[in-house]
Short mmCIF file of C-alpha atoms in Angstrom, two decimals:
data_model
loop_
_atom_site.label_atom_id
_atom_site.label_comp_id
_atom_site.label_asym_id
_atom_site.label_seq_id
_atom_site.Cartn_x
_atom_site.Cartn_y
_atom_site.Cartn_z
CA ALA A 1 31.29 -76.33 -122.06
CA LEU A 2 28.17 -75.84 -123.56
CA ASN A 3 26.48 -73.38 -122.03
CA ARG A 4 27.44 -70.03 -119.16
CA ALA A 5 26.45 -70.43 -115.64
CA ASP A 6 24.88 -67.18 -114.42
CA VAL A 7 27.45 -66.25 -111.85
CA THR A 8 25.54 -64.16 -109.23
CA THR A 9 28.02 -63.59 -106.49
CA PRO A 10 31.75 -62.00 -107.21
CA VAL A 11 34.17 -64.22 -109.20
CA PRO A 12 37.97 -64.64 -108.71
CA SER A 13 39.85 -61.85 -110.99
CA ASN A 14 40.73 -65.07 -113.35
CA PHE A 15 37.87 -66.59 -113.50
CA TYR A 16 36.99 -67.00 -116.81
CA GLN A 17 33.83 -68.80 -119.08
CA PHE A 18 34.64 -70.52 -122.34
CA SER A 19 31.20 -71.71 -124.18
CA LEU A 20 29.03 -73.32 -126.78
CA ASP A 21 25.65 -71.02 -125.30
CA PRO A 22 22.96 -71.08 -128.05
CA GLN A 23 21.98 -68.43 -125.84
CA ALA A 24 23.71 -66.29 -127.35
CA ASP A 25 23.85 -66.77 -129.93
CA ALA A 26 20.20 -66.32 -129.56
CA ARG A 27 21.61 -63.04 -128.93
CA MET A 28 23.56 -62.44 -131.68
CA VAL A 29 21.45 -63.06 -133.35
CA ALA A 30 18.65 -59.86 -132.70
CA GLU A 31 21.53 -57.59 -132.38
CA ARG A 32 21.76 -58.65 -136.02
CA LEU A 33 18.21 -57.98 -137.01
CA GLN A 34 17.97 -55.00 -134.58
CA SER A 35 21.17 -53.39 -137.03
CA GLU A 36 19.05 -54.90 -140.36
CA GLY A 37 16.29 -52.26 -139.31
CA TYR A 38 13.99 -55.82 -138.19
CA GLN A 39 11.03 -54.47 -136.00
CA GLN A 40 8.57 -57.67 -135.52
CA VAL A 41 9.59 -61.28 -135.73
CA TYR A 42 8.02 -65.19 -135.58
CA VAL A 43 10.07 -66.53 -133.50
CA ILE A 44 9.39 -70.87 -134.04
CA ALA A 45 11.03 -72.67 -131.80
CA PRO A 46 10.75 -77.07 -130.76
CA GLU A 47 9.06 -78.16 -127.76
CA GLY A 48 11.08 -78.95 -124.44
CA ASP A 49 13.94 -77.25 -122.32
CA TRP A 50 17.03 -76.23 -124.94
CA GLY A 51 14.42 -74.62 -127.67
CA GLN A 52 12.11 -72.99 -125.31
CA SER A 53 15.38 -71.24 -123.04
CA ILE A 54 16.93 -70.39 -126.92
CA ALA A 55 13.07 -68.27 -127.06
CA ALA A 56 12.54 -66.98 -123.52
CA SER A 57 16.94 -65.44 -124.18
CA PHE A 58 16.66 -64.24 -128.09
CA GLY A 59 12.27 -62.86 -126.82
CA LYS A 60 14.67 -61.37 -123.57
CA ALA A 61 17.25 -59.38 -125.92
CA TRP A 62 14.89 -58.89 -128.59
CA VAL A 63 11.89 -56.75 -126.26
CA ALA A 64 15.14 -55.03 -124.54
CA MET A 65 16.28 -53.66 -127.82
CA LYS A 66 12.28 -52.06 -128.60
CA GLY A 67 11.15 -54.68 -130.95
CA THR A 68 8.02 -57.02 -131.17
CA ILE A 69 7.51 -60.23 -131.36
CA THR A 70 4.42 -60.41 -133.74
CA ASN A 71 3.75 -64.26 -132.52
CA SER A 72 5.36 -67.83 -131.19
CA ALA A 73 4.82 -70.99 -132.50
CA THR A 74 6.29 -74.52 -131.21
CA TYR A 75 7.04 -78.30 -133.66
CA GLN A 76 8.55 -80.99 -132.81
CA SER A 77 12.21 -81.88 -133.00
CA GLY A 78 12.49 -84.84 -135.50
CA LYS A 79 8.70 -84.68 -137.48
CA ASN A 80 7.83 -81.85 -138.49
CA PHE A 81 5.83 -78.55 -137.05
CA THR A 82 3.18 -78.73 -135.45
CA SER A 83 -0.26 -77.02 -136.61
CA ASP A 84 0.18 -73.97 -134.86
CA ALA A 85 3.13 -73.58 -136.62
CA GLN A 86 1.52 -73.64 -139.72
CA LEU A 87 -1.86 -71.15 -139.15
CA LEU A 88 0.90 -68.61 -137.20
CA LEU A 89 2.79 -68.42 -140.51
CA ALA A 90 0.20 -68.62 -142.88
CA ASN A 91 -2.49 -65.95 -140.56
CA HIS A 92 0.31 -63.49 -141.11
CA ASP A 93 -0.28 -59.83 -143.02
CA GLN A 94 1.73 -58.27 -144.50
CA ILE A 95 2.14 -54.35 -142.66
CA ASN A 96 4.51 -51.54 -143.60
CA GLU A 97 6.93 -53.43 -140.64
CA LYS A 98 10.21 -55.52 -141.78
CA VAL A 99 9.26 -58.96 -140.18
CA ALA A 100 11.56 -61.70 -139.91
CA ILE A 101 11.46 -65.29 -138.85
CA PHE A 102 13.57 -66.02 -136.40
CA LEU A 103 13.51 -70.45 -135.95
CA VAL A 104 15.37 -72.17 -133.95
CA ALA A 105 16.56 -75.85 -135.30
CA ASN A 106 19.24 -78.25 -136.34
CA ALA A 107 19.97 -79.09 -139.24
CA THR A 108 18.56 -81.91 -138.84
CA ASP A 109 15.14 -80.68 -138.70
CA ALA A 110 16.33 -77.37 -140.16
CA ARG A 111 16.63 -78.96 -143.93
CA VAL A 112 12.79 -79.90 -143.25
CA LEU A 113 11.43 -76.78 -141.93
CA VAL A 114 13.22 -74.39 -144.11
CA PRO A 115 11.16 -75.69 -147.21
CA ILE A 116 8.18 -75.60 -145.23
CA ILE A 117 8.79 -72.55 -144.11
CA ARG A 118 9.27 -70.89 -147.74
CA ASN A 119 5.96 -72.65 -149.13
CA GLN A 120 4.10 -69.96 -146.95
CA PRO A 121 2.58 -67.00 -149.10
CA THR A 122 5.00 -65.55 -146.07
CA GLN A 123 8.15 -65.32 -147.59
CA LEU A 124 9.36 -63.62 -144.47
CA PRO A 125 12.78 -64.18 -145.04
CA ILE A 126 15.31 -66.49 -141.69
CA TYR A 127 17.90 -65.62 -138.84
CA ALA A 128 18.29 -68.75 -137.18
CA LEU A 129 21.70 -70.31 -134.38
CA PRO A 130 24.88 -71.37 -136.25
CA VAL A 131 23.49 -75.43 -135.18
CA VAL A 132 21.08 -74.74 -138.91
CA TYR A 133 24.58 -75.76 -141.05
CA SER A 134 26.39 -79.10 -140.41
CA GLY A 135 29.38 -76.87 -141.13
CA LEU A 136 29.87 -80.02 -143.64
CA PRO A 137 30.10 -79.59 -147.27
CA ASN A 138 26.94 -81.31 -149.03
CA SER A 139 25.69 -79.04 -151.48
CA ALA A 140 23.00 -81.24 -152.25
CA ALA A 141 21.46 -81.70 -148.45
CA ASN A 142 22.48 -77.94 -148.25
CA ALA A 143 20.81 -75.80 -150.64
CA VAL A 144 18.41 -75.49 -148.81
CA LEU A 145 20.37 -73.83 -146.47
CA ASN A 146 20.48 -70.62 -149.31
CA GLY A 147 19.35 -67.92 -147.73
CA VAL A 148 18.58 -68.15 -143.99
CA ASN A 149 20.53 -65.73 -142.24
CA PHE A 150 22.72 -66.98 -139.43
CA PRO A 151 26.00 -66.93 -137.30
CA SER A 152 29.35 -68.71 -138.10
CA THR A 153 33.00 -69.77 -138.05
CA ALA A 154 35.82 -70.44 -140.86
CA TRP A 155 36.15 -73.47 -139.52
CA GLN A 156 32.50 -74.69 -140.16
CA LEU A 157 32.50 -72.27 -143.53
CA ASP A 158 36.14 -73.19 -144.56
CA SER A 159 36.14 -76.71 -145.40
CA GLN A 160 38.73 -76.87 -146.78
CA SER A 161 40.84 -74.97 -144.47
CA ALA A 162 44.28 -76.13 -142.78
CA ALA A 163 42.28 -77.58 -139.83
CA ARG A 164 40.09 -78.76 -140.71
CA GLN A 165 42.11 -81.17 -143.37
CA SER A 166 43.30 -82.20 -140.51
CA PHE A 167 40.36 -82.99 -138.57
CA ALA A 168 38.72 -85.17 -141.91
CA ASN A 169 42.45 -87.33 -141.61
CA LEU A 170 42.71 -88.31 -137.86
CA TYR A 171 38.41 -88.31 -137.21
CA PRO A 172 36.96 -89.31 -140.88
CA ASP A 173 33.90 -90.42 -139.74
CA ALA A 174 32.49 -87.89 -137.46
CA GLY A 175 29.13 -86.88 -137.32
CA GLU A 176 27.59 -83.94 -138.07
CA ASP A 177 26.76 -82.88 -134.70
CA GLU A 178 30.18 -83.44 -134.09
CA LEU A 179 32.03 -81.32 -135.82
CA ARG A 180 31.64 -77.17 -133.93
CA LEU A 181 32.08 -79.00 -130.56
CA TYR A 182 35.70 -80.39 -132.16
CA GLY A 183 36.31 -76.76 -132.82
CA PHE A 184 35.25 -75.96 -129.87
CA GLY A 185 37.21 -78.01 -129.20
CA MET A 186 40.74 -76.61 -130.69
CA ASP A 187 40.04 -73.66 -129.56
CA ALA A 188 39.37 -74.72 -125.81
CA TYR A 189 42.78 -75.79 -126.01
CA ALA A 190 45.04 -72.86 -128.09
CA LEU A 191 43.24 -70.81 -124.57
CA SER A 192 45.17 -72.84 -122.15
CA ARG A 193 47.97 -73.21 -123.92
CA TYR A 194 48.22 -69.15 -123.97
CA TYR A 195 46.55 -69.26 -120.29
CA LEU A 196 48.62 -71.29 -118.45
CA ASP A 197 52.07 -69.99 -121.74
CA LYS A 198 51.50 -66.03 -119.19
CA HIS A 199 50.54 -68.11 -115.08
CA SER A 200 50.95 -70.81 -113.40
CA PHE A 201 48.90 -72.75 -112.56
CA ASP A 202 48.98 -75.08 -109.15
CA GLY A 203 46.38 -78.05 -110.29
CA LEU A 204 46.49 -81.78 -109.04
CA ASN A 205 49.30 -82.81 -110.30
CA ASN A 206 51.07 -80.00 -109.23
CA THR A 207 51.70 -78.67 -112.47
#
């Protein structure tokens, strides 16, 4: 799944969830920021349900860790920073506490927005989600992401691994937005085989 079910009732003992959940990624970033001693964060996220739900999950986790969201702003995905996002960064006051930016953006938007952030007088460190990096080796396009902090996997970072080479041979035309999904599918298949090796499964076809 690409998200997680909000389970509020008792579930069977053999109930499992495996997902590419960006809200879980956001909570992971909050934990990383706390471990590195940050106290205040600016949040910049795209308009719409996807970006705002991630920003809300991050905010909930960050506040629970006693962190402060100094301010937040939105941008229009596929376009440019909205004026309030530019104003947020331009008006940042240097303070003694450690401050960072949490940027919610996909790889395409990040390549546009990260240089804009760095052109502001703030020069604050940027933290983002795994989707900020496509995983495809393109040094020219990815150079703008140098210095951006984001969680990732060996699948994305090691384009020369046996699994990635096999994938590239099978799906040479796979798009940037599909790479993590293929990796997720491979893991899901491996997990299902591992589970079925250890448990009986009475499926629709009685297999």
